[in-house]
Amino acid sequence: MKTKLNTKYTQILWANIVILGGGVGYLVFKKWSNMSYAFGAGVGIGIIEYVVMHFSLLRKQRKENER
């Protein structure tokens, strides 16, 4: 059974990705003053965050729906 995230959890997921990816990108840019490093770091962290948060929020949503 493939379940999609509801609107609440989707908003939480994308807010976390934007904040974390942007923050890491900013810190990398401040450290090395290289925009491509910053972009790569932000996207890399964003992908990792998406995968981890998506499954975590999906599990939380399933538990919430079982109640």
C-alpha positions as YAML, in Angstrom:
chain: A
units: angstrom
residues:
- id: 1
  name: MET
  ca: [0.00, 0.00, 0.00]
- id: 2
  name: LYS
  ca: [1.54, 3.27, -1.14]
- id: 3
  name: THR
  ca: [0.49, 6.19, 1.02]
- id: 4
  name: LYS
  ca: [1.17, 9.81, 0.20]
- id: 5
  name: LEU
  ca: [1.95, 12.44, 2.79]
- id: 6
  name: ASN
  ca: [-0.93, 14.68, 3.70]
- id: 7
  name: THR
  ca: [-0.72, 18.45, 3.26]
- id: 8
  name: LYS
  ca: [0.46, 19.14, 6.80]
- id: 9
  name: TYR
  ca: [3.41, 16.77, 6.58]
- id: 10
  name: THR
  ca: [4.26, 17.81, 3.02]
- id: 11
  name: GLN
  ca: [4.57, 21.42, 4.18]
- id: 12
  name: ILE
  ca: [6.76, 20.37, 7.11]
- id: 13
  name: LEU
  ca: [8.95, 18.31, 4.76]
- id: 14
  name: TRP
  ca: [9.55, 21.11, 2.25]
- id: 15
  name: ALA
  ca: [10.06, 23.75, 4.94]
- id: 16
  name: ASN
  ca: [12.77, 21.58, 6.52]
- id: 17
  name: ILE
  ca: [14.45, 20.97, 3.17]
- id: 18
  name: VAL
  ca: [14.51, 24.67, 2.28]
- id: 19
  name: ILE
  ca: [15.77, 25.76, 5.70]
- id: 20
  name: LEU
  ca: [18.41, 23.06, 6.07]
- id: 21
  name: GLY
  ca: [19.61, 23.13, 2.45]
- id: 22
  name: GLY
  ca: [19.73, 26.92, 2.40]
- id: 23
  name: GLY
  ca: [21.53, 27.07, 5.72]
- id: 24
  name: VAL
  ca: [24.17, 24.55, 4.70]
- id: 25
  name: GLY
  ca: [24.60, 26.27, 1.35]
- id: 26
  name: TYR
  ca: [25.05, 29.61, 3.06]
- id: 27
  name: LEU
  ca: [27.62, 28.23, 5.52]
- id: 28
  name: VAL
  ca: [29.59, 26.58, 2.71]
- id: 29
  name: PHE
  ca: [29.52, 29.82, 0.72]
- id: 30
  name: LYS
  ca: [30.75, 31.81, 3.73]
- id: 31
  name: LYS
  ca: [33.56, 29.30, 4.29]
- id: 32
  name: TRP
  ca: [34.85, 28.88, 0.72]
- id: 33
  name: SER
  ca: [33.21, 31.80, -1.19]
- id: 34
  name: ASN
  ca: [32.37, 29.46, -4.03]
- id: 35
  name: MET
  ca: [28.80, 29.45, -5.32]
- id: 36
  name: SER
  ca: [29.04, 26.03, -6.99]
- id: 37
  name: TYR
  ca: [30.28, 24.42, -3.75]
- id: 38
  name: ALA
  ca: [27.41, 26.09, -1.88]
- id: 39
  name: PHE
  ca: [24.83, 24.96, -4.44]
- id: 40
  name: GLY
  ca: [26.15, 21.40, -4.44]
- id: 41
  name: ALA
  ca: [26.18, 21.21, -0.66]
- id: 42
  name: GLY
  ca: [22.66, 22.63, -0.42]
- id: 43
  name: VAL
  ca: [21.28, 20.22, -3.00]
- id: 44
  name: GLY
  ca: [23.13, 17.25, -1.50]
- id: 45
  name: ILE
  ca: [21.83, 17.93, 1.98]
- id: 46
  name: GLY
  ca: [18.37, 18.62, 0.55]
- id: 47
  name: ILE
  ca: [18.25, 15.19, -1.10]
- id: 48
  name: ILE
  ca: [19.40, 13.41, 2.04]
- id: 49
  name: GLU
  ca: [16.93, 15.40, 4.14]
- id: 50
  name: TYR
  ca: [14.09, 14.60, 1.73]
- id: 51
  name: VAL
  ca: [14.69, 10.86, 1.90]
- id: 52
  name: VAL
  ca: [15.11, 10.70, 5.67]
- id: 53
  name: MET
  ca: [12.29, 13.13, 6.53]
- id: 54
  name: HIS
  ca: [9.87, 11.65, 4.00]
- id: 55
  name: PHE
  ca: [10.02, 8.17, 5.51]
- id: 56
  name: SER
  ca: [10.02, 9.53, 9.05]
- id: 57
  name: LEU
  ca: [6.93, 11.67, 8.44]
- id: 58
  name: LEU
  ca: [5.23, 8.86, 6.53]
- id: 59
  name: ARG
  ca: [5.72, 6.55, 9.52]
- id: 60
  name: LYS
  ca: [4.41, 9.24, 11.87]
- id: 61
  name: GLN
  ca: [1.37, 9.82, 9.65]
- id: 62
  name: ARG
  ca: [0.59, 6.08, 9.57]
- id: 63
  name: LYS
  ca: [0.73, 5.91, 13.38]
- id: 64
  name: GLU
  ca: [-1.51, 8.96, 13.61]
- id: 65
  name: ASN
  ca: [-4.04, 7.42, 11.20]
- id: 66
  name: GLU
  ca: [-4.17, 4.15, 13.16]
- id: 67
  name: ARG
  ca: [-5.49, 5.88, 16.27]
...
